[in-house]
Coordinates of N, CA and C in Angstrom, one line a residue:
Chain A
X1469 N 117.7 103.4 34.2 CA 116.9 104.1 33.1 C 117.4 105.5 32.9
X1470 N 118.2 105.7 31.9 CA 118.8 107.0 31.6 C 117.9 107.8 30.7
X1471 N 116.8 107.3 30.2 CA 115.9 108.1 29.4 C 116.4 108.0 27.9
X1472 N 115.6 108.6 27.1 CA 115.9 108.7 25.6 C 116.8 109.9 25.4
X1473 N 117.9 109.7 24.7 CA 118.8 110.8 24.4 C 118.9 111.0 23.0
X1474 N 119.1 112.3 22.6 CA 119.1 112.7 21.2 C 120.3 113.6 21.0
X1475 N 121.0 113.4 19.9 CA 122.2 114.3 19.6 C 122.2 114.6 18.1
X1476 N 122.6 115.8 17.8 CA 122.9 116.9 18.7 C 121.6 117.5 19.2
X1477 N 121.6 118.4 20.2 CA 120.4 119.1 20.7 C 120.0 120.2 19.7
X1478 N 121.0 120.8 19.1 CA 120.7 121.9 18.2 C 121.6 121.7 16.9
X1479 N 121.0 122.1 15.8 CA 121.8 122.0 14.5 C 121.4 123.1 13.7
X1480 N 122.4 123.9 13.2 CA 122.1 125.0 12.3 C 122.8 124.6 11.0
X1481 N 122.1 124.7 9.9 CA 122.7 124.3 8.6 C 122.2 125.2 7.5
X1482 N 122.9 125.2 6.4 CA 122.5 126.0 5.3 C 121.7 125.1 4.4
X1483 N 120.8 125.8 3.7 CA 119.9 125.1 2.7 C 120.7 124.3 1.7
X1484 N 120.3 123.1 1.5 CA 121.0 122.2 0.6 C 121.9 121.2 1.2
X1485 N 122.3 121.5 2.5 CA 123.2 120.6 3.2 C 122.4 119.4 3.7
X1486 N 123.2 118.3 3.9 CA 122.6 117.1 4.6 C 122.9 117.1 6.1
X1487 N 121.9 116.6 6.8 CA 122.1 116.6 8.3 C 121.7 115.2 8.8
X1488 N 122.3 114.8 9.9 CA 121.9 113.5 10.5 C 121.7 113.6 12.0
X1489 N 120.7 113.1 12.5 CA 120.4 113.1 13.9 C 120.4 111.7 14.5
X1490 N 120.8 111.6 15.7 CA 120.9 110.3 16.4 C 119.9 110.2 17.6
X1491 N 119.3 109.1 17.8 CA 118.5 108.8 18.9 C 118.9 107.6 19.6
X1492 N 119.2 107.6 20.9 CA 119.4 106.4 21.7 C 118.2 106.2 22.6
X1493 N 117.5 105.1 22.4 CA 116.3 104.8 23.2 C 116.6 104.3 24.5
X1494 N 115.7 104.1 25.4 CA 115.8 103.4 26.6 C 116.2 102.0 26.3
X1495 N 117.2 101.5 27.0 CA 117.9 100.3 26.6 C 117.1 99.1 26.2
X1496 N 116.1 98.7 26.9 CA 115.3 97.5 26.6 C 114.1 97.8 25.7
X1497 N 114.0 99.0 25.3 CA 112.8 99.3 24.4 C 113.0 98.8 23.0
X1498 N 112.0 98.1 22.5 CA 112.1 97.5 21.2 C 111.4 98.4 20.1
X1499 N 110.6 99.4 20.5 CA 110.0 100.2 19.5 C 110.5 101.6 19.6
X1500 N 110.7 102.3 18.4 CA 111.3 103.6 18.4 C 110.5 104.4 17.3
X1501 N 110.3 105.7 17.7 CA 109.5 106.5 16.8 C 110.2 107.9 16.6
X1502 N 109.9 108.5 15.4 CA 110.4 109.8 15.1 C 109.1 110.7 14.9
X1503 N 109.2 111.9 15.5 CA 108.2 112.9 15.2 C 108.8 114.2 14.9
X1504 N 108.1 115.1 14.3 CA 108.5 116.5 14.0 C 107.5 117.4 14.6
X1505 N 108.1 118.5 15.3 CA 107.2 119.5 15.9 C 107.6 120.9 15.4
X1506 N 106.7 121.6 14.8 CA 107.0 122.9 14.4 C 106.3 123.9 15.4
X1507 N 106.6 125.1 15.4 CA 106.2 126.1 16.4 C 104.6 126.2 16.4
X1508 N 104.1 126.1 17.6 CA 102.6 126.2 17.7 C 101.8 125.0 17.3
X1509 N 102.5 123.9 17.0 CA 101.9 122.6 16.6 C 102.2 121.5 17.6
X1510 N 101.4 120.5 17.6 CA 101.8 119.3 18.3 C 102.7 118.5 17.5
X1511 N 103.4 117.5 18.1 CA 104.3 116.6 17.3 C 103.5 115.9 16.2
X1512 N 104.2 115.7 15.0 CA 103.6 115.0 13.9 C 104.4 113.7 13.7
X1513 N 103.8 112.6 13.6 CA 104.4 111.3 13.4 C 105.2 111.3 12.1
X1514 N 106.4 110.7 12.1 CA 107.2 110.6 10.9 C 107.4 109.1 10.5
X1515 N 107.9 108.3 11.5 CA 108.2 106.9 11.2 C 108.3 106.1 12.5
X1516 N 108.3 104.8 12.4 CA 108.2 103.9 13.6 C 108.9 102.6 13.3
X1517 N 109.8 102.2 14.2 CA 110.5 100.9 14.1 C 110.1 100.0 15.2
X1518 N 110.0 98.7 14.8 CA 110.0 97.6 15.8 C 111.2 96.8 15.6
X1519 N 112.1 96.9 16.7 CA 113.5 96.3 16.5 C 114.1 97.0 15.3
X1520 N 114.6 96.3 14.4 CA 115.3 97.0 13.2 C 114.4 97.2 12.1
X1521 N 113.2 96.7 12.1 CA 112.2 96.8 11.0 C 111.5 98.2 11.1
X1522 N 111.5 98.9 9.9 CA 110.7 100.1 9.8 C 109.3 99.7 9.4
X1523 N 108.3 99.8 10.3 CA 107.0 99.3 10.1 C 106.1 100.3 9.5
X1524 N 106.3 101.6 9.6 CA 105.4 102.6 9.1 C 106.2 103.9 8.8
X1525 N 105.8 104.5 7.7 CA 106.3 105.8 7.4 C 105.2 106.8 7.0
X1526 N 105.2 108.0 7.6 CA 104.2 109.0 7.3 C 104.4 109.6 5.9
X1527 N 103.4 110.1 5.3 CA 103.5 110.8 4.0 C 104.3 112.1 4.2
X1528 N 104.5 112.5 5.4 CA 105.4 113.7 5.7 C 106.8 113.3 5.4
X1529 N 107.2 112.1 5.4 CA 108.5 111.7 5.2 C 108.8 111.6 3.7
X1530 N 109.3 112.7 3.2 CA 109.6 112.7 1.8 C 110.8 111.9 1.4
X1531 N 111.1 111.8 0.1 CA 112.2 111.0 -0.3 C 113.6 111.6 0.2
X1532 N 113.6 112.8 0.7 CA 114.8 113.4 1.2 C 115.1 112.9 2.6
X1533 N 114.1 112.3 3.3 CA 114.2 111.8 4.6 C 114.5 110.3 4.6
X1534 N 115.4 109.9 5.4 CA 115.6 108.4 5.6 C 115.9 108.2 7.1
X1535 N 115.4 107.1 7.6 CA 115.6 106.7 9.0 C 116.1 105.3 9.0
X1536 N 117.0 105.0 9.9 CA 117.5 103.6 10.1 C 117.6 103.2 11.5
X1537 N 117.5 102.0 11.8 CA 117.8 101.4 13.1 C 118.5 100.1 12.9
X1538 N 119.8 100.2 12.5 CA 120.5 99.0 12.0 C 120.5 97.8 12.9
X1539 N 120.7 98.0 14.2 CA 120.8 96.8 15.1 C 119.7 96.8 16.1
X1540 N 118.7 97.5 15.8 CA 117.5 97.5 16.8 C 117.8 98.2 18.0
X1541 N 118.9 99.1 18.0 CA 119.2 99.9 19.2 C 119.0 101.3 18.9
X1542 N 120.1 102.1 18.6 CA 120.0 103.5 18.3 C 119.4 103.6 16.9
X1543 N 119.0 104.9 16.6 CA 118.4 105.2 15.3 C 119.0 106.5 14.8
X1544 N 119.1 106.6 13.5 CA 119.5 107.9 12.8 C 118.4 108.3 11.9
X1545 N 118.2 109.6 11.8 CA 117.3 110.3 10.9 C 118.2 111.2 10.0
X1546 N 118.2 111.0 8.7 CA 119.0 111.8 7.8 C 118.0 112.7 7.0
X1547 N 118.4 113.9 6.8 CA 117.6 114.8 5.9 C 118.6 115.2 4.8
X1548 N 118.4 114.9 3.6 CA 119.2 115.3 2.5 C 118.7 116.6 1.9
X1549 N 119.6 117.4 1.4 CA 119.3 118.7 0.6 C 118.2 119.4 1.4
X1550 N 118.6 119.8 2.6 CA 117.7 120.5 3.5 C 117.0 121.7 2.9
X1551 N 115.8 122.0 3.3 CA 115.0 123.1 2.9 C 114.6 123.9 4.1
X1552 N 114.3 125.2 3.9 CA 113.9 126.0 5.1 C 112.7 125.4 5.8
X1553 N 111.8 124.8 5.0 CA 110.6 124.2 5.6 C 110.9 123.0 6.5
X1554 N 112.2 122.5 6.5 CA 112.6 121.4 7.4 C 112.9 121.9 8.8
X1555 N 113.0 123.2 9.0 CA 113.3 123.8 10.3 C 112.2 123.4 11.3
X1556 N 112.6 122.7 12.3 CA 111.6 122.1 13.3 C 112.4 121.5 14.4
X1557 N 111.6 121.0 15.4 CA 112.2 120.2 16.5 C 111.9 118.7 16.1
X1558 N 112.9 117.9 16.1 CA 112.8 116.5 15.7 C 112.8 115.7 17.0
X1559 N 111.7 115.0 17.3 CA 111.6 114.3 18.5 C 111.7 112.8 18.3
X1560 N 112.4 112.1 19.2 CA 112.5 110.6 19.2 C 111.8 110.1 20.4
X1561 N 111.1 109.0 20.3 CA 110.5 108.3 21.4 C 110.7 106.8 21.3
X1562 N 110.7 106.2 22.5 CA 110.8 104.7 22.5 C 109.7 104.1 23.4
X1563 N 109.4 102.9 23.2 CA 108.5 102.2 24.1 C 108.9 100.7 24.2
X1564 N 108.4 100.1 25.2 CA 108.6 98.7 25.4 C 107.3 98.0 24.9
X1565 N 107.3 97.4 23.8 CA 106.1 96.9 23.2 C 106.0 95.4 23.5
X1566 N 104.8 95.1 24.1 CA 104.5 93.7 24.4 C 103.8 93.1 23.2
X1567 N 103.2 92.0 23.4 CA 102.5 91.4 22.2 C 101.4 92.3 21.8
X1568 N 101.1 92.3 20.5 CA 100.0 93.1 20.0 C 100.5 94.4 19.5
X1569 N 99.6 95.3 19.1 CA 99.9 96.6 18.5 C 100.5 97.6 19.5
X1570 N 101.1 98.6 18.9 CA 101.8 99.6 19.6 C 100.8 100.7 20.2
X1571 N 99.5 100.6 19.9 CA 98.6 101.6 20.4 C 98.5 101.8 21.9
X1572 N 98.8 100.7 22.6 CA 98.7 100.9 24.1 C 100.0 101.3 24.7
X1573 N 101.1 101.3 23.9 CA 102.4 101.6 24.5 C 102.4 103.0 25.1
X1574 N 103.2 103.2 26.2 CA 103.6 104.5 26.7 C 104.9 104.9 25.9
X1575 N 104.8 105.9 25.2 CA 106.0 106.4 24.5 C 106.8 107.4 25.4
X1576 N 108.1 107.1 25.5 CA 109.0 108.0 26.3 C 109.8 108.8 25.3
X1577 N 109.7 110.2 25.5 CA 110.2 111.1 24.5 C 111.6 111.6 25.0
X1578 N 112.5 111.8 24.0 CA 113.7 112.5 24.3 C 113.5 114.0 24.2
X1579 N 114.6 114.8 24.5 CA 114.5 116.2 24.5 C 114.4 116.9 23.2
X1580 N 114.7 116.1 22.1 CA 114.6 116.7 20.8 C 115.9 117.3 20.2
X1581 N 115.9 117.4 18.9 CA 117.0 118.1 18.2 C 116.3 119.2 17.4
X1582 N 116.7 120.4 17.7 CA 116.2 121.6 17.0 C 117.0 121.9 15.8
X1583 N 116.4 121.8 14.6 CA 117.1 122.1 13.4 C 116.6 123.4 12.9
X1584 N 117.6 124.2 12.5 CA 117.4 125.5 11.9 C 118.1 125.5 10.5
X1585 N 117.3 125.7 9.5 CA 117.9 125.7 8.1 C 117.9 127.2 7.6
X1586 N 119.1 127.7 7.3 CA 119.2 129.1 6.9 C 119.1 129.2 5.4
Chain B
X938 N 90.1 108.9 9.2 CA 91.3 109.3 9.9 C 91.0 109.9 11.2
X939 N 91.9 109.8 12.1 CA 91.7 110.4 13.5 C 92.2 111.8 13.5
X940 N 91.6 112.6 14.4 CA 92.1 114.0 14.6 C 91.8 114.3 16.0
X941 N 92.6 115.3 16.5 CA 92.5 115.7 17.9 C 92.3 117.3 17.9
X942 N 91.4 117.8 18.6 CA 91.2 119.2 18.8 C 91.3 119.6 20.2
X943 N 92.3 120.5 20.5 CA 92.4 121.1 21.8 C 91.8 122.4 21.7
X944 N 90.7 122.6 22.4 CA 89.8 123.8 22.2 C 90.4 125.1 22.7
X945 N 91.4 125.1 23.6 CA 92.0 126.3 24.1 C 93.5 126.3 23.8
X946 N 94.0 127.3 23.2 CA 95.5 127.3 23.0 C 96.2 127.8 24.2
X947 N 95.5 128.7 25.0 CA 96.1 129.2 26.2 C 95.1 129.2 27.3
X948 N 95.5 128.8 28.5 CA 94.6 128.9 29.7 C 95.4 129.5 30.8
X949 N 95.0 130.7 31.2 CA 95.6 131.4 32.4 C 94.8 131.1 33.6
X950 N 95.4 130.8 34.7 CA 94.7 130.4 35.9 C 95.5 130.8 37.1
X951 N 94.8 131.2 38.2 CA 95.5 131.5 39.5 C 95.9 130.3 40.2
X952 N 97.0 130.4 41.0 CA 97.4 129.2 41.8 C 96.3 128.8 42.8
X953 N 96.2 127.5 42.9 CA 95.2 126.9 43.8 C 93.8 126.8 43.2
X954 N 93.6 127.4 42.1 CA 92.3 127.3 41.4 C 92.2 126.0 40.6
X955 N 91.0 125.5 40.4 CA 90.8 124.3 39.5 C 91.0 124.7 38.1
X956 N 91.4 123.7 37.3 CA 91.6 123.9 35.8 C 91.0 122.7 35.0
X957 N 90.5 123.0 33.9 CA 90.1 121.9 32.9 C 90.7 122.3 31.6
X958 N 91.4 121.4 31.0 CA 91.9 121.5 29.6 C 91.1 120.6 28.7
X959 N 90.6 121.1 27.7 CA 89.6 120.4 26.9 C 90.2 119.7 25.7
X960 N 89.8 118.5 25.4 CA 90.3 117.7 24.3 C 89.1 117.0 23.6
X961 N 88.9 117.1 22.3 CA 88.0 116.3 21.6 C 88.7 115.6 20.5
X962 N 88.2 114.4 20.2 CA 88.8 113.6 19.1 C 87.8 113.2 18.1
X963 N 88.2 112.8 17.0 CA 87.3 112.2 16.0 C 88.0 110.9 15.5
X964 N 87.3 109.9 15.4 CA 87.8 108.6 14.9 C 86.7 107.7 14.5
X965 N 86.9 106.9 13.5 CA 85.9 105.9 13.1 C 86.2 104.6 13.7
X966 N 87.3 104.5 14.4 CA 87.7 103.2 15.1 C 87.9 103.5 16.5
X967 N 88.0 102.4 17.3 CA 88.3 102.6 18.7 C 89.7 103.2 18.9
X968 N 89.9 104.0 19.9 CA 91.2 104.6 20.1 C 91.6 104.5 21.6
X969 N 92.9 104.7 21.7 CA 93.4 104.9 23.1 C 93.8 106.4 23.2
X970 N 93.7 106.9 24.4 CA 93.8 108.4 24.6 C 94.9 108.7 25.6
X971 N 95.6 109.7 25.4 CA 96.8 110.1 26.2 C 96.8 111.6 26.4
X972 N 97.3 112.0 27.6 CA 97.7 113.4 27.8 C 99.2 113.4 28.2
X973 N 99.9 114.3 27.5 CA 101.4 114.5 27.7 C 101.6 115.9 28.2
X974 N 102.6 116.1 29.0 CA 103.0 117.5 29.4 C 104.4 117.8 28.9
X975 N 104.6 119.0 28.5 CA 106.0 119.4 28.0 C 106.4 120.7 28.8
X976 N 107.4 120.5 29.7 CA 107.9 121.6 30.4 C 109.0 122.3 29.5
X977 N 109.3 123.6 29.7 CA 110.2 124.2 28.8 C 111.6 123.5 28.7
X978 N 112.1 123.3 27.5 CA 113.4 122.7 27.2 C 113.4 121.2 27.7
X979 N 112.3 120.6 27.9 CA 112.3 119.2 28.2 C 111.4 118.4 27.2
X980 N 111.6 117.1 27.3 CA 110.8 116.2 26.4 C 109.4 116.0 26.9
X981 N 108.5 115.5 26.1 CA 107.2 115.2 26.5 C 107.2 114.1 27.6
X982 N 106.3 114.3 28.6 CA 106.2 113.3 29.6 C 104.7 112.9 29.8
X983 N 104.5 111.6 29.9 CA 103.1 111.1 30.0 C 102.5 111.5 31.3
X984 N 101.3 112.1 31.3 CA 100.5 112.4 32.5 C 99.6 111.2 32.8
X985 N 98.9 110.7 31.8 CA 97.9 109.6 32.0 C 97.5 109.1 30.6
X986 N 96.9 107.9 30.7 CA 96.3 107.3 29.5 C 95.1 106.5 29.7
X987 N 94.2 106.5 28.8 CA 93.0 105.7 28.8 C 93.1 104.6 27.8
X988 N 93.0 103.3 28.2 CA 93.1 102.2 27.3 C 91.7 101.5 27.3
X989 N 91.1 101.3 28.5 CA 89.8 100.6 28.6 C 89.4 100.7 30.1
X990 N 88.2 100.2 30.4 CA 87.8 100.1 31.7 C 87.2 101.4 32.2
X991 N 87.5 101.8 33.5 CA 86.9 103.0 34.1 C 87.2 104.2 33.3
X992 N 86.2 105.0 33.1 CA 86.3 106.2 32.2 C 87.1 107.3 32.9
X993 N 87.2 107.2 34.2 CA 88.0 108.2 35.0 C 89.4 107.7 35.2
X994 N 90.3 108.4 34.7 CA 91.7 108.0 34.8 C 92.5 109.0 35.6
X995 N 93.3 108.4 36.5 CA 94.1 109.3 37.4 C 95.5 109.2 36.9
X996 N 96.2 110.3 36.9 CA 97.6 110.4 36.5 C 98.5 110.9 37.5
X997 N 99.7 111.4 37.0 CA 100.7 111.9 38.0 C 100.4 113.4 38.3
X998 N 101.0 113.8 39.4 CA 100.9 115.2 39.7 C 99.5 115.7 40.0
X999 N 98.6 114.8 40.4 CA 97.2 115.1 40.8 C 96.3 115.4 39.6
X1000 N 96.7 115.1 38.4 CA 95.8 115.3 37.3 C 94.9 114.0 37.1
X1001 N 93.7 114.3 36.5 CA 92.8 113.2 36.1 C 92.1 113.6 34.8
X1002 N 91.6 112.6 34.1 CA 90.9 112.9 32.9 C 89.7 111.9 32.8
X1003 N 88.7 112.3 32.1 CA 87.5 111.5 32.0 C 87.2 111.2 30.5
X1004 N 87.1 110.0 30.1 CA 86.8 109.6 28.8 C 85.3 109.6 28.6
X1005 N 84.8 110.3 27.6 CA 83.4 110.4 27.3 C 83.2 110.0 25.9
X1006 N 82.8 108.7 25.7 CA 82.7 108.2 24.3 C 81.6 108.9 23.5
X1007 N 80.5 109.2 24.1 CA 79.4 109.8 23.4 C 79.7 111.2 22.9
X1008 N 80.5 111.9 23.7 CA 80.9 113.3 23.4 C 82.3 113.3 22.7
X1009 N 82.9 112.2 22.6 CA 84.3 112.0 22.0 C 85.2 113.0 22.6
X1010 N 85.2 113.0 24.0 CA 86.0 114.0 24.7 C 86.9 113.2 25.7
X1011 N 88.0 113.9 26.1 CA 88.9 113.4 27.0 C 89.6 114.6 27.7
X1012 N 88.7 115.3 28.6 CA 89.2 116.5 29.2 C 90.1 116.2 30.4
X1013 N 91.1 117.0 30.6 CA 92.0 116.9 31.7 C 91.7 117.9 32.8
X1014 N 91.7 117.4 34.0 CA 91.4 118.3 35.1 C 92.3 118.2 36.3
X1015 N 92.4 119.3 37.0 CA 93.2 119.2 38.3 C 92.4 120.2 39.3
X1016 N 92.1 119.7 40.5 CA 91.3 120.5 41.4 C 92.0 121.8 41.9
X1017 N 93.4 121.7 42.0 CA 94.1 122.9 42.6 C 95.5 122.9 41.9
X1018 N 95.7 123.9 41.1 CA 97.0 124.0 40.4 C 98.1 124.7 41.2
X1019 N 99.3 124.3 40.8 CA 100.5 125.0 41.4 C 101.3 125.7 40.3
X1020 N 102.1 126.6 40.8 CA 103.0 127.4 39.8 C 103.7 126.4 38.9
X1021 N 104.2 125.3 39.5 CA 105.0 124.3 38.8 C 104.2 123.5 37.7
X1022 N 102.9 123.7 37.7 CA 102.1 123.1 36.6 C 102.2 123.9 35.3
X1023 N 102.8 125.1 35.3 CA 102.9 125.9 34.1 C 103.7 125.1 33.1
X1024 N 103.1 124.8 32.0 CA 103.7 124.0 30.9 C 102.7 123.9 29.8
X1025 N 103.1 123.2 28.7 CA 102.2 123.0 27.6 C 101.7 121.5 27.7
X1026 N 100.4 121.3 27.4 CA 99.8 120.0 27.6 C 99.2 119.6 26.2
X1027 N 99.5 118.3 25.9 CA 99.1 117.8 24.6 C 98.2 116.6 24.8
X1028 N 97.1 116.6 24.1 CA 96.2 115.4 24.1 C 96.6 114.6 22.8
X1029 N 96.5 113.3 22.9 CA 96.9 112.5 21.8 C 96.0 111.2 21.7
X1030 N 95.9 110.7 20.5 CA 95.1 109.4 20.3 C 96.0 108.5 19.5
X1031 N 95.7 107.2 19.8 CA 96.3 106.1 19.0 C 95.2 105.1 18.6
X1032 N 95.4 104.5 17.4 CA 94.4 103.6 17.0 C 94.3 102.4 17.9
X1033 N 93.1 101.8 18.1 CA 92.9 100.7 18.9 C 93.3 99.4 18.3
X1034 N 93.3 99.3 17.0 CA 93.7 98.1 16.3 C 94.0 98.4 14.8
X1035 N 94.5 97.4 14.1 CA 94.8 97.6 12.7 C 96.1 98.3 12.5
X1036 N 96.3 98.9 11.4 CA 97.5 99.6 11.1 C 97.6 100.9 11.8
X1037 N 98.8 101.4 11.7 CA 99.1 102.8 12.3 C 98.9 102.8 13.8
X1038 N 99.1 101.7 14.5 CA 98.8 101.8 15.9 C 100.0 102.6 16.6
X1039 N 101.2 102.6 16.0 CA 102.3 103.3 16.7 C 102.2 104.8 16.5
X1040 N 101.3 105.2 15.7 CA 101.2 106.6 15.2 C 100.4 107.4 16.2
X1041 N 101.0 108.1 17.1 CA 100.3 109.0 18.0 C 99.9 110.3 17.3
X1042 N 98.6 110.6 17.3 CA 98.2 111.9 16.7 C 97.9 112.9 17.8
X1043 N 98.6 114.0 17.7 CA 98.6 115.0 18.8 C 97.7 116.2 18.4
X1044 N 97.1 116.8 19.4 CA 96.5 118.1 19.3 C 97.6 119.2 19.2
X1045 N 97.1 120.4 19.0 CA 98.1 121.5 18.9 C 98.6 122.0 20.2
X1046 N 98.1 121.5 21.3 CA 98.6 121.8 22.6 C 97.9 123.0 23.3
X1047 N 97.9 123.0 24.6 CA 97.3 124.0 25.4 C 98.4 124.5 26.4
X1048 N 98.7 125.8 26.4 CA 99.6 126.3 27.3 C 98.9 126.8 28.6
X1049 N 99.3 126.1 29.6 CA 98.7 126.4 31.0 C 99.7 127.4 31.7
X1050 N 99.2 128.5 32.1 CA 100.0 129.5 32.8 C 99.4 129.7 34.1
X1051 N 100.1 129.4 35.2 CA 99.6 129.5 36.5 C 100.2 130.7 37.2
X1052 N 99.3 131.6 37.6 CA 99.8 132.9 38.2 C 99.7 132.9 39.7
X1053 N 100.6 133.5 40.4 CA 100.5 133.6 41.9 C 99.4 134.5 42.3

C-alpha cells in the first residue's frame, strides 16, 4: 500500500492557461474522489468515480473543469482557462467500496496539488 | 442539505491536558460521521468514524468521539494530548442512503495547538 499519490505537488500558472492534475489511487480501490480546499476552509467535494463511471459532480465543478478516470485506475482533473479564484489545494481520495453506497467508505487522501493562478 | 459546524477555529492546550473539539451537524437524513486529521504538508488521515451501533467510537492515537443524535453532535476528545497532536482536525458527514453518498461534507476545521 503506497497510498494515494498526486502530481504535480505544486503548479503555478497564469490566468487563462489550462492545467491538468493527476491522481493515482491505492491500487485496489474502485472509488475515487476529487475535492478542493481553500485557505481556512475544509475540503469541498467536486466529483466522484466508481471505476470509470463519473457518478456525481458538484455544482462547484463549472464547465471549465473536467475529470476523467479512463480505465478505472488513475484520474485526471483538468481546468481550462484558469481564473485567480481557482487557486486552491486540489485533493484526491480513494476508497475500497463494497456493495452499497459510498457513505460508509473510509476515504484515503493524497497530499494534494497546490494550484496558484497569477 | 447537510452541513457541519466546528465551533472552535483554534484550540490552544498544554501538553498532557485533556481536549475536546466540538462538531455539530445538521441533516434531514441519517448520516455517517467522521473525524480526519491533517498534519502540516500531509494528506488528511482518518482518526475515527461512526456508522452505527455504540455511540462512543474509539480511534487512533488515543482519540475518541461520541455521537449524540438528540444534540446532533460528534465531539472529539482525548484525555491527555501530546505535542505531536498539533494539527488541524476536520469533522465530516456523509449521507446514510440515497444519492450523494460519496460526498463528504467537511467543517472548516479546528487547529489544535499543543504547548509544552
